[in-house]
Amino acid sequence: RLLKMKEFFPESFRLDIRKERNAFFELCKEGQIWICKPSGSNQGQGIFLLKTPAALHNFQARLHRREENPPKTVPHKAPQAGIVQRMVGGKRYIQQPLLLEGKKFDVRSYLLIACTAPFLLFYAQGYLRLSCVNYDATSDDLTVHLTNQSMQKKNPLYRQLKEETVWRMEHFNSYVNEKFRKTNGLPKDWVFTVLTKRMQQIMVQCFLAAKHKLDCKLGYFDLIGCDFLIDENFKVWLLEMNANPALHTNCRVLKDIIPPVVYESL
């Protein structure tokens, strides 16, 4: 069964399409938090939050100036491609993310497109990425909102806490069984049953949506890093899919997880 976009992907708008850009600015209201992500980037580069009417107005004016007076190096007048999404904590989006010991987290899983002639896909279990500090939706600190290692390294507590910012899926499964299973009516081993199946379902649907753009030649393959967020109702949301996932091994958990993923991919 194919899912509807709203079942797994946050409300989003592309800024390089005028119609969507205008719809976004018409929809924005005071008290909502949006996260802006440039396309073609990684490691949290260029991401920022829109939280106040003043910030929203300045951002709109900046896009308008760029469209009217593009840099000479840009061959056309379109604004930089990017998207805006309703941030967790916004009134009409997810009320709260699921927290682990008060910290925000997301799940990194892997999709290997092993072959495009014919199509052959594999799923690889990943790990959890946690923030160094407790979650606060009103915070201006991006290390509170973005849990990837590149962003967490900017937090002064990272050196002290870096081993705590990455969890194995087995650790997460035990934690959910102990802390949430009874109170939330979850099946045993929810992480390895419901969550895993949902992530795989979303991955396949995203692949089906994009496969017509792939070159179908023998020897073509790619490893995709897929990031998911779980809200307090245990609903699974896709954050993004990365064609250039980080493969660093800067903590104990990653030293155990990343090399097998690379080896098995090759």
PDB file of C-alpha atoms in Angstrom:
ATOM      1  CA  ARG A   1       0.000   0.000   0.000  1.00  0.00           C
ATOM      2  CA  LEU A   2       1.323   3.382  -0.980  1.00  0.00           C
ATOM      3  CA  LEU A   3       1.283   5.992   1.770  1.00  0.00           C
ATOM      4  CA  LYS A   4       0.030   9.532   1.431  1.00  0.00           C
ATOM      5  CA  MET A   5       2.753  12.152   1.815  1.00  0.00           C
ATOM      6  CA  LYS A   6       1.097  13.646   4.885  1.00  0.00           C
ATOM      7  CA  GLU A   7       1.319  10.250   6.611  1.00  0.00           C
ATOM      8  CA  PHE A   8       5.110  10.313   6.823  1.00  0.00           C
ATOM      9  CA  PHE A   9       6.550  13.622   5.569  1.00  0.00           C
ATOM     10  CA  PRO A  10       6.258  17.014   7.327  1.00  0.00           C
ATOM     11  CA  GLU A  11       4.420  19.848   5.616  1.00  0.00           C
ATOM     12  CA  SER A  12       7.028  21.333   3.283  1.00  0.00           C
ATOM     13  CA  PHE A  13       7.448  24.029   0.646  1.00  0.00           C
ATOM     14  CA  ARG A  14      10.115  24.511  -2.033  1.00  0.00           C
ATOM     15  CA  LEU A  15      11.527  28.020  -2.020  1.00  0.00           C
ATOM     16  CA  ASP A  16      12.710  27.941  -5.623  1.00  0.00           C
ATOM     17  CA  ILE A  17       9.126  27.565  -6.884  1.00  0.00           C
ATOM     18  CA  ARG A  18       7.283  30.876  -6.709  1.00  0.00           C
ATOM     19  CA  LYS A  19       3.856  29.330  -6.138  1.00  0.00           C
ATOM     20  CA  GLU A  20       5.067  27.257  -3.202  1.00  0.00           C
ATOM     21  CA  ARG A  21       7.132  30.143  -1.843  1.00  0.00           C
ATOM     22  CA  ASN A  22       4.117  32.453  -1.845  1.00  0.00           C
ATOM     23  CA  ALA A  23       1.925  29.770  -0.285  1.00  0.00           C
ATOM     24  CA  PHE A  24       4.478  29.344   2.499  1.00  0.00           C
ATOM     25  CA  PHE A  25       4.568  33.054   3.379  1.00  0.00           C
ATOM     26  CA  GLU A  26       0.778  33.253   3.315  1.00  0.00           C
ATOM     27  CA  LEU A  27       0.532  30.284   5.675  1.00  0.00           C
ATOM     28  CA  CYS A  28       3.127  31.423   8.201  1.00  0.00           C
ATOM     29  CA  LYS A  29       1.674  32.702  11.428  1.00  0.00           C
ATOM     30  CA  GLU A  30       3.103  34.070  14.628  1.00  0.00           C
ATOM     31  CA  GLY A  31       4.037  31.391  17.135  1.00  0.00           C
ATOM     32  CA  GLN A  32       4.951  28.770  14.537  1.00  0.00           C
ATOM     33  CA  ILE A  33       8.465  27.458  14.102  1.00  0.00           C
ATOM     34  CA  TRP A  34       9.825  26.515  10.700  1.00  0.00           C
ATOM     35  CA  ILE A  35      13.156  25.009   9.764  1.00  0.00           C
ATOM     36  CA  CYS A  36      14.797  26.079   6.499  1.00  0.00           C
ATOM     37  CA  LYS A  37      17.086  23.673   4.684  1.00  0.00           C
ATOM     38  CA  PRO A  38      19.111  24.421   1.555  1.00  0.00           C
ATOM     39  CA  SER A  39      19.234  21.676  -1.051  1.00  0.00           C
ATOM     40  CA  GLY A  40      22.462  19.969  -2.059  1.00  0.00           C
ATOM     41  CA  SER A  41      24.026  20.389   1.369  1.00  0.00           C
ATOM     42  CA  ASN A  42      24.834  18.200   4.341  1.00  0.00           C
ATOM     43  CA  GLN A  43      26.211  18.295   7.901  1.00  0.00           C
ATOM     44  CA  GLY A  44      23.573  20.863   8.839  1.00  0.00           C
ATOM     45  CA  GLN A  45      25.198  23.562   6.716  1.00  0.00           C
ATOM     46  CA  GLY A  46      22.964  26.485   5.854  1.00  0.00           C
ATOM     47  CA  ILE A  47      20.058  25.356   8.047  1.00  0.00           C
ATOM     48  CA  PHE A  48      18.319  27.968  10.170  1.00  0.00           C
ATOM     49  CA  LEU A  49      15.063  28.457  12.076  1.00  0.00           C
ATOM     50  CA  LEU A  50      12.266  30.928  11.425  1.00  0.00           C
ATOM     51  CA  LYS A  51      10.586  31.655  14.750  1.00  0.00           C
ATOM     52  CA  THR A  52       9.481  35.301  14.846  1.00  0.00           C
ATOM     53  CA  PRO A  53       7.499  37.615  12.546  1.00  0.00           C
ATOM     54  CA  ALA A  54      10.589  39.813  12.212  1.00  0.00           C
ATOM     55  CA  ALA A  55      12.760  36.901  11.107  1.00  0.00           C
ATOM     56  CA  LEU A  56      10.091  35.802   8.650  1.00  0.00           C
ATOM     57  CA  HIS A  57       9.800  39.322   7.199  1.00  0.00           C
ATOM     58  CA  ASN A  58      13.588  39.644   6.818  1.00  0.00           C
ATOM     59  CA  PHE A  59      13.804  36.248   5.153  1.00  0.00           C
ATOM     60  CA  GLN A  60      11.036  37.148   2.702  1.00  0.00           C
ATOM     61  CA  ALA A  61      12.723  40.447   1.885  1.00  0.00           C
ATOM     62  CA  ARG A  62      16.060  38.707   1.338  1.00  0.00           C
ATOM     63  CA  LEU A  63      14.527  36.237  -1.106  1.00  0.00           C
ATOM     64  CA  HIS A  64      12.814  39.097  -2.953  1.00  0.00           C
ATOM     65  CA  ARG A  65      16.079  41.055  -3.270  1.00  0.00           C
ATOM     66  CA  ARG A  66      17.877  37.962  -4.519  1.00  0.00           C
ATOM     67  CA  GLU A  67      15.212  37.392  -7.158  1.00  0.00           C
ATOM     68  CA  GLU A  68      15.252  41.026  -8.301  1.00  0.00           C
ATOM     69  CA  ASN A  69      19.045  41.435  -8.197  1.00  0.00           C
ATOM     70  CA  PRO A  70      20.682  38.030  -8.583  1.00  0.00           C
ATOM     71  CA  PRO A  71      24.480  37.722  -8.199  1.00  0.00           C
ATOM     72  CA  LYS A  72      26.305  38.054 -11.512  1.00  0.00           C
ATOM     73  CA  THR A  73      27.647  34.516 -11.185  1.00  0.00           C
ATOM     74  CA  VAL A  74      24.100  33.111 -11.164  1.00  0.00           C
ATOM     75  CA  PRO A  75      22.800  32.552 -14.735  1.00  0.00           C
ATOM     76  CA  HIS A  76      19.120  32.933 -13.797  1.00  0.00           C
ATOM     77  CA  LYS A  77      17.016  34.811 -11.297  1.00  0.00           C
ATOM     78  CA  ALA A  78      15.559  31.899  -9.369  1.00  0.00           C
ATOM     79  CA  PRO A  79      16.184  31.896  -5.606  1.00  0.00           C
ATOM     80  CA  GLN A  80      18.444  29.216  -4.208  1.00  0.00           C
ATOM     81  CA  ALA A  81      16.690  25.859  -4.097  1.00  0.00           C
ATOM     82  CA  GLY A  82      15.661  24.776  -0.652  1.00  0.00           C
ATOM     83  CA  ILE A  83      12.717  23.727   1.446  1.00  0.00           C
ATOM     84  CA  VAL A  84      10.992  24.884   4.590  1.00  0.00           C
ATOM     85  CA  GLN A  85       9.322  22.497   6.984  1.00  0.00           C
ATOM     86  CA  ARG A  86       7.161  22.933  10.057  1.00  0.00           C
ATOM     87  CA  MET A  87       9.505  22.365  12.988  1.00  0.00           C
ATOM     88  CA  VAL A  88       8.670  19.930  15.763  1.00  0.00           C
ATOM     89  CA  GLY A  89       6.847  21.950  18.418  1.00  0.00           C
ATOM     90  CA  GLY A  90       4.858  24.012  15.944  1.00  0.00           C
ATOM     91  CA  LYS A  91       1.152  24.301  16.638  1.00  0.00           C
ATOM     92  CA  ARG A  92      -0.172  22.522  13.557  1.00  0.00           C
ATOM     93  CA  TYR A  93       2.612  19.993  13.127  1.00  0.00           C
ATOM     94  CA  ILE A  94       3.959  17.433  15.610  1.00  0.00           C
ATOM     95  CA  GLN A  95       3.291  18.704  19.089  1.00  0.00           C
ATOM     96  CA  GLN A  96       6.378  17.077  20.599  1.00  0.00           C
ATOM     97  CA  PRO A  97       9.133  14.747  19.458  1.00  0.00           C
ATOM     98  CA  LEU A  98       9.739  11.617  21.459  1.00  0.00           C
ATOM     99  CA  LEU A  99      12.561  12.374  23.897  1.00  0.00           C
ATOM    100  CA  LEU A 100      15.173  10.063  25.377  1.00  0.00           C
ATOM    101  CA  GLU A 101      16.304  11.260  28.800  1.00  0.00           C
ATOM    102  CA  GLY A 102      14.975  14.683  27.803  1.00  0.00           C
ATOM    103  CA  LYS A 103      17.009  14.821  24.590  1.00  0.00           C
ATOM    104  CA  LYS A 104      15.850  15.012  20.992  1.00  0.00           C
ATOM    105  CA  PHE A 105      16.981  12.270  18.641  1.00  0.00           C
ATOM    106  CA  ASP A 106      16.514  10.866  15.178  1.00  0.00           C
ATOM    107  CA  VAL A 107      17.177   7.502  13.560  1.00  0.00           C
ATOM    108  CA  ARG A 108      19.728   7.016  10.788  1.00  0.00           C
ATOM    109  CA  SER A 109      19.054   3.952   8.635  1.00  0.00           C
ATOM    110  CA  TYR A 110      20.541   2.932   5.301  1.00  0.00           C
ATOM    111  CA  LEU A 111      19.091   2.123   1.907  1.00  0.00           C
ATOM    112  CA  LEU A 112      21.465   0.468  -0.537  1.00  0.00           C
ATOM    113  CA  ILE A 113      20.477   0.683  -4.185  1.00  0.00           C
ATOM    114  CA  ALA A 114      22.715  -2.228  -5.065  1.00  0.00           C
ATOM    115  CA  CYS A 115      21.856  -2.341  -8.751  1.00  0.00           C
ATOM    116  CA  THR A 116      19.753  -0.424 -11.263  1.00  0.00           C
ATOM    117  CA  ALA A 117      19.724  -3.056 -14.016  1.00  0.00           C
ATOM    118  CA  PRO A 118      17.625  -4.645 -12.603  1.00  0.00           C
ATOM    119  CA  PHE A 119      16.679  -2.670  -9.485  1.00  0.00           C
ATOM    120  CA  LEU A 120      17.902  -4.315  -6.298  1.00  0.00           C
ATOM    121  CA  LEU A 121      17.430  -2.744  -2.855  1.00  0.00           C
ATOM    122  CA  PHE A 122      18.717  -3.580   0.616  1.00  0.00           C
ATOM    123  CA  TYR A 123      17.999  -2.157   4.073  1.00  0.00           C
ATOM    124  CA  ALA A 124      20.692  -1.809   6.731  1.00  0.00           C
ATOM    125  CA  GLN A 125      20.028  -1.092  10.384  1.00  0.00           C
ATOM    126  CA  GLY A 126      21.654   2.098  11.609  1.00  0.00           C
ATOM    127  CA  TYR A 127      21.749   3.954  14.897  1.00  0.00           C
ATOM    128  CA  LEU A 128      20.265   6.804  16.934  1.00  0.00           C
ATOM    129  CA  ARG A 129      21.692  10.331  17.029  1.00  0.00           C
ATOM    130  CA  LEU A 130      20.974  12.325  20.176  1.00  0.00           C
ATOM    131  CA  SER A 131      21.577  15.946  21.102  1.00  0.00           C
ATOM    132  CA  CYS A 132      24.013  16.853  23.870  1.00  0.00           C
ATOM    133  CA  VAL A 133      21.499  18.958  25.779  1.00  0.00           C
ATOM    134  CA  ASN A 134      17.826  18.703  26.669  1.00  0.00           C
ATOM    135  CA  TYR A 135      15.249  19.636  24.054  1.00  0.00           C
ATOM    136  CA  ASP A 136      13.640  23.070  24.122  1.00  0.00           C
ATOM    137  CA  ALA A 137      11.504  24.026  21.132  1.00  0.00           C
ATOM    138  CA  THR A 138      12.025  27.741  21.855  1.00  0.00           C
ATOM    139  CA  SER A 139      15.827  27.506  21.871  1.00  0.00           C
ATOM    140  CA  ASP A 140      17.855  29.351  19.219  1.00  0.00           C
ATOM    141  CA  ASP A 141      20.680  26.832  19.592  1.00  0.00           C
ATOM    142  CA  LEU A 142      20.748  24.646  16.474  1.00  0.00           C
ATOM    143  CA  THR A 143      22.477  21.859  18.414  1.00  0.00           C
ATOM    144  CA  VAL A 144      19.181  21.455  20.280  1.00  0.00           C
ATOM    145  CA  HIS A 145      17.248  20.908  17.045  1.00  0.00           C
ATOM    146  CA  LEU A 146      19.741  19.136  14.749  1.00  0.00           C
ATOM    147  CA  THR A 147      21.110  15.871  16.075  1.00  0.00           C
ATOM    148  CA  ASN A 148      23.704  14.944  13.448  1.00  0.00           C
ATOM    149  CA  GLN A 149      27.276  14.577  14.703  1.00  0.00           C
ATOM    150  CA  SER A 150      28.613  17.470  12.628  1.00  0.00           C
ATOM    151  CA  MET A 151      26.221  19.823  14.402  1.00  0.00           C
ATOM    152  CA  GLN A 152      26.684  18.308  17.866  1.00  0.00           C
ATOM    153  CA  LYS A 153      30.449  18.843  17.600  1.00  0.00           C
ATOM    154  CA  LYS A 154      29.711  22.577  17.797  1.00  0.00           C
ATOM    155  CA  ASN A 155      28.249  22.162  21.280  1.00  0.00           C
ATOM    156  CA  PRO A 156      30.824  22.777  24.054  1.00  0.00           C
ATOM    157  CA  LEU A 157      29.620  19.642  25.856  1.00  0.00           C
ATOM    158  CA  TYR A 158      30.266  17.353  22.907  1.00  0.00           C
ATOM    159  CA  ARG A 159      33.749  16.156  23.917  1.00  0.00           C
ATOM    160  CA  GLN A 160      32.440  15.202  27.319  1.00  0.00           C
ATOM    161  CA  LEU A 161      29.234  13.558  26.066  1.00  0.00           C
ATOM    162  CA  LYS A 162      30.035  12.291  22.578  1.00  0.00           C
ATOM    163  CA  GLU A 163      29.698   8.605  23.508  1.00  0.00           C
ATOM    164  CA  GLU A 164      26.180   9.357  24.762  1.00  0.00           C
ATOM    165  CA  THR A 165      25.098  11.045  21.516  1.00  0.00           C
ATOM    166  CA  VAL A 166      24.950   7.769  19.558  1.00  0.00           C
ATOM    167  CA  TRP A 167      22.860   4.758  20.594  1.00  0.00           C
ATOM    168  CA  ARG A 168      22.702   1.294  19.139  1.00  0.00           C
ATOM    169  CA  MET A 169      19.281   0.194  17.950  1.00  0.00           C
ATOM    170  CA  GLU A 170      19.452  -2.633  20.500  1.00  0.00           C
ATOM    171  CA  HIS A 171      19.858  -0.062  23.272  1.00  0.00           C
ATOM    172  CA  PHE A 172      16.921   1.918  21.915  1.00  0.00           C
ATOM    173  CA  ASN A 173      14.774  -1.226  21.721  1.00  0.00           C
ATOM    174  CA  SER A 174      15.511  -2.110  25.352  1.00  0.00           C
ATOM    175  CA  TYR A 175      14.790   1.469  26.419  1.00  0.00           C
ATOM    176  CA  VAL A 176      11.424   1.518  24.631  1.00  0.00           C
ATOM    177  CA  ASN A 177      10.492  -1.862  26.097  1.00  0.00           C
ATOM    178  CA  GLU A 178      11.302  -0.647  29.585  1.00  0.00           C
ATOM    179  CA  LYS A 179      10.087   2.965  29.513  1.00  0.00           C
ATOM    180  CA  PHE A 180       7.260   3.139  26.970  1.00  0.00           C
ATOM    181  CA  ARG A 181       5.879  -0.299  26.163  1.00  0.00           C
ATOM    182  CA  LYS A 182       3.233  -0.567  28.886  1.00  0.00           C
ATOM    183  CA  THR A 183       2.279   3.105  29.175  1.00  0.00           C
ATOM    184  CA  ASN A 184       1.887   3.494  25.395  1.00  0.00           C
ATOM    185  CA  GLY A 185       0.467   0.061  24.619  1.00  0.00           C
ATOM    186  CA  LEU A 186       3.326  -0.878  22.295  1.00  0.00           C
ATOM    187  CA  PRO A 187       4.087  -4.423  21.173  1.00  0.00           C
ATOM    188  CA  LYS A 188       7.255  -6.002  22.497  1.00  0.00           C
ATOM    189  CA  ASP A 189      10.344  -5.028  20.514  1.00  0.00           C
ATOM    190  CA  TRP A 190       8.478  -2.206  18.767  1.00  0.00           C
ATOM    191  CA  VAL A 191      11.796  -0.921  17.400  1.00  0.00           C
ATOM    192  CA  PHE A 192      12.583  -4.112  15.488  1.00  0.00           C
ATOM    193  CA  THR A 193       9.033  -4.777  14.338  1.00  0.00           C
ATOM    194  CA  VAL A 194       6.782  -1.742  13.824  1.00  0.00           C
ATOM    195  CA  LEU A 195       9.485   0.922  13.463  1.00  0.00           C
ATOM    196  CA  THR A 196      11.705  -1.104  11.151  1.00  0.00           C
ATOM    197  CA  LYS A 197       8.810  -2.133   8.920  1.00  0.00           C
ATOM    198  CA  ARG A 198       7.591   1.477   8.683  1.00  0.00           C
ATOM    199  CA  MET A 199      11.033   2.815   7.791  1.00  0.00           C
ATOM    200  CA  GLN A 200      11.399   0.177   5.089  1.00  0.00           C
ATOM    201  CA  GLN A 201       7.939   0.996   3.715  1.00  0.00           C
ATOM    202  CA  ILE A 202       8.803   4.709   3.497  1.00  0.00           C
ATOM    203  CA  MET A 203      12.181   3.983   1.897  1.00  0.00           C
ATOM    204  CA  VAL A 204      10.589   1.830  -0.811  1.00  0.00           C
ATOM    205  CA  GLN A 205       7.974   4.470  -1.527  1.00  0.00           C
ATOM    206  CA  CYS A 206      10.640   7.183  -1.894  1.00  0.00           C
ATOM    207  CA  PHE A 207      12.611   4.900  -4.212  1.00  0.00           C
ATOM    208  CA  LEU A 208       9.536   4.243  -6.357  1.00  0.00           C
ATOM    209  CA  ALA A 209       8.959   7.999  -6.606  1.00  0.00           C
ATOM    210  CA  ALA A 210      12.510   8.651  -7.845  1.00  0.00           C
ATOM    211  CA  LYS A 211      13.533   5.529  -9.745  1.00  0.00           C
ATOM    212  CA  HIS A 212      12.552   6.981 -13.138  1.00  0.00           C
ATOM    213  CA  LYS A 213      15.341   9.537 -12.654  1.00  0.00           C
ATOM    214  CA  LEU A 214      18.041   6.922 -12.089  1.00  0.00           C
ATOM    215  CA  ASP A 215      20.436   5.820 -14.800  1.00  0.00           C
ATOM    216  CA  CYS A 216      19.844   2.109 -15.329  1.00  0.00           C
ATOM    217  CA  LYS A 217      23.272   0.682 -16.084  1.00  0.00           C
ATOM    218  CA  LEU A 218      25.137  -2.335 -14.809  1.00  0.00           C
ATOM    219  CA  GLY A 219      27.525  -1.343 -12.027  1.00  0.00           C
ATOM    220  CA  TYR A 220      25.558   1.687 -10.819  1.00  0.00           C
ATOM    221  CA  PHE A 221      24.800   1.713  -7.094  1.00  0.00           C
ATOM    222  CA  ASP A 222      24.429   4.132  -4.200  1.00  0.00           C
ATOM    223  CA  LEU A 223      24.207   4.081  -0.419  1.00  0.00           C
ATOM    224  CA  ILE A 224      21.500   6.408   0.937  1.00  0.00           C
ATOM    225  CA  GLY A 225      21.328   7.628   4.532  1.00  0.00           C
ATOM    226  CA  CYS A 226      17.705   7.913   5.635  1.00  0.00           C
ATOM    227  CA  ASP A 227      16.784  10.005   8.678  1.00  0.00           C
ATOM    228  CA  PHE A 228      13.579   9.472  10.636  1.00  0.00           C
ATOM    229  CA  LEU A 229      11.994  11.233  13.593  1.00  0.00           C
ATOM    230  CA  ILE A 230       9.530   9.645  16.025  1.00  0.00           C
ATOM    231  CA  ASP A 231       6.941  11.812  17.750  1.00  0.00           C
ATOM    232  CA  GLU A 232       5.523  11.323  21.239  1.00  0.00           C
ATOM    233  CA  ASN A 233       2.674   9.251  19.772  1.00  0.00           C
ATOM    234  CA  PHE A 234       5.255   6.941  18.174  1.00  0.00           C
ATOM    235  CA  LYS A 235       4.408   8.060  14.673  1.00  0.00           C
ATOM    236  CA  VAL A 236       7.354   7.787  12.283  1.00  0.00           C
ATOM    237  CA  TRP A 237       8.304  10.784  10.112  1.00  0.00           C
ATOM    238  CA  LEU A 238      10.850  10.952   7.311  1.00  0.00           C
ATOM    239  CA  LEU A 239      13.170  13.940   7.735  1.00  0.00           C
ATOM    240  CA  GLU A 240      15.402  13.524   4.697  1.00  0.00           C
ATOM    241  CA  MET A 241      17.342  11.123   2.507  1.00  0.00           C
ATOM    242  CA  ASN A 242      21.054  11.771   2.006  1.00  0.00           C
ATOM    243  CA  ALA A 243      22.935  10.669  -1.091  1.00  0.00           C
ATOM    244  CA  ASN A 244      26.234  11.383   0.672  1.00  0.00           C
ATOM    245  CA  PRO A 245      25.797   9.985   4.203  1.00  0.00           C
ATOM    246  CA  ALA A 246      28.503  10.577   6.779  1.00  0.00           C
ATOM    247  CA  LEU A 247      30.606   7.464   7.403  1.00  0.00           C
ATOM    248  CA  HIS A 248      32.774   8.785  10.216  1.00  0.00           C
ATOM    249  CA  THR A 249      33.696   6.541  13.143  1.00  0.00           C
ATOM    250  CA  ASN A 250      34.353   9.054  15.895  1.00  0.00           C
ATOM    251  CA  CYS A 251      32.747   7.076  18.743  1.00  0.00           C
ATOM    252  CA  ARG A 252      32.546   3.453  19.859  1.00  0.00           C
ATOM    253  CA  VAL A 253      29.099   2.695  18.461  1.00  0.00           C
ATOM    254  CA  LEU A 254      29.942   4.079  15.018  1.00  0.00           C
ATOM    255  CA  LYS A 255      33.188   2.088  14.935  1.00  0.00           C
ATOM    256  CA  ASP A 256      31.076  -1.056  15.226  1.00  0.00           C
ATOM    257  CA  ILE A 257      28.268  -0.035  12.850  1.00  0.00           C
ATOM    258  CA  ILE A 258      29.801   1.911   9.946  1.00  0.00           C
ATOM    259  CA  PRO A 259      32.545  -0.483   8.717  1.00  0.00           C
ATOM    260  CA  PRO A 260      30.122  -3.415   8.201  1.00  0.00           C
ATOM    261  CA  VAL A 261      27.729  -1.130   6.306  1.00  0.00           C
ATOM    262  CA  VAL A 262      30.550  -0.048   3.971  1.00  0.00           C
ATOM    263  CA  TYR A 263      31.951  -3.568   3.620  1.00  0.00           C
ATOM    264  CA  GLU A 264      28.565  -5.144   2.869  1.00  0.00           C
ATOM    265  CA  SER A 265      27.749  -2.349   0.394  1.00  0.00           C
ATOM    266  CA  LEU A 266      30.919  -3.033  -1.564  1.00  0.00           C
TER     267      LEU A 266
END
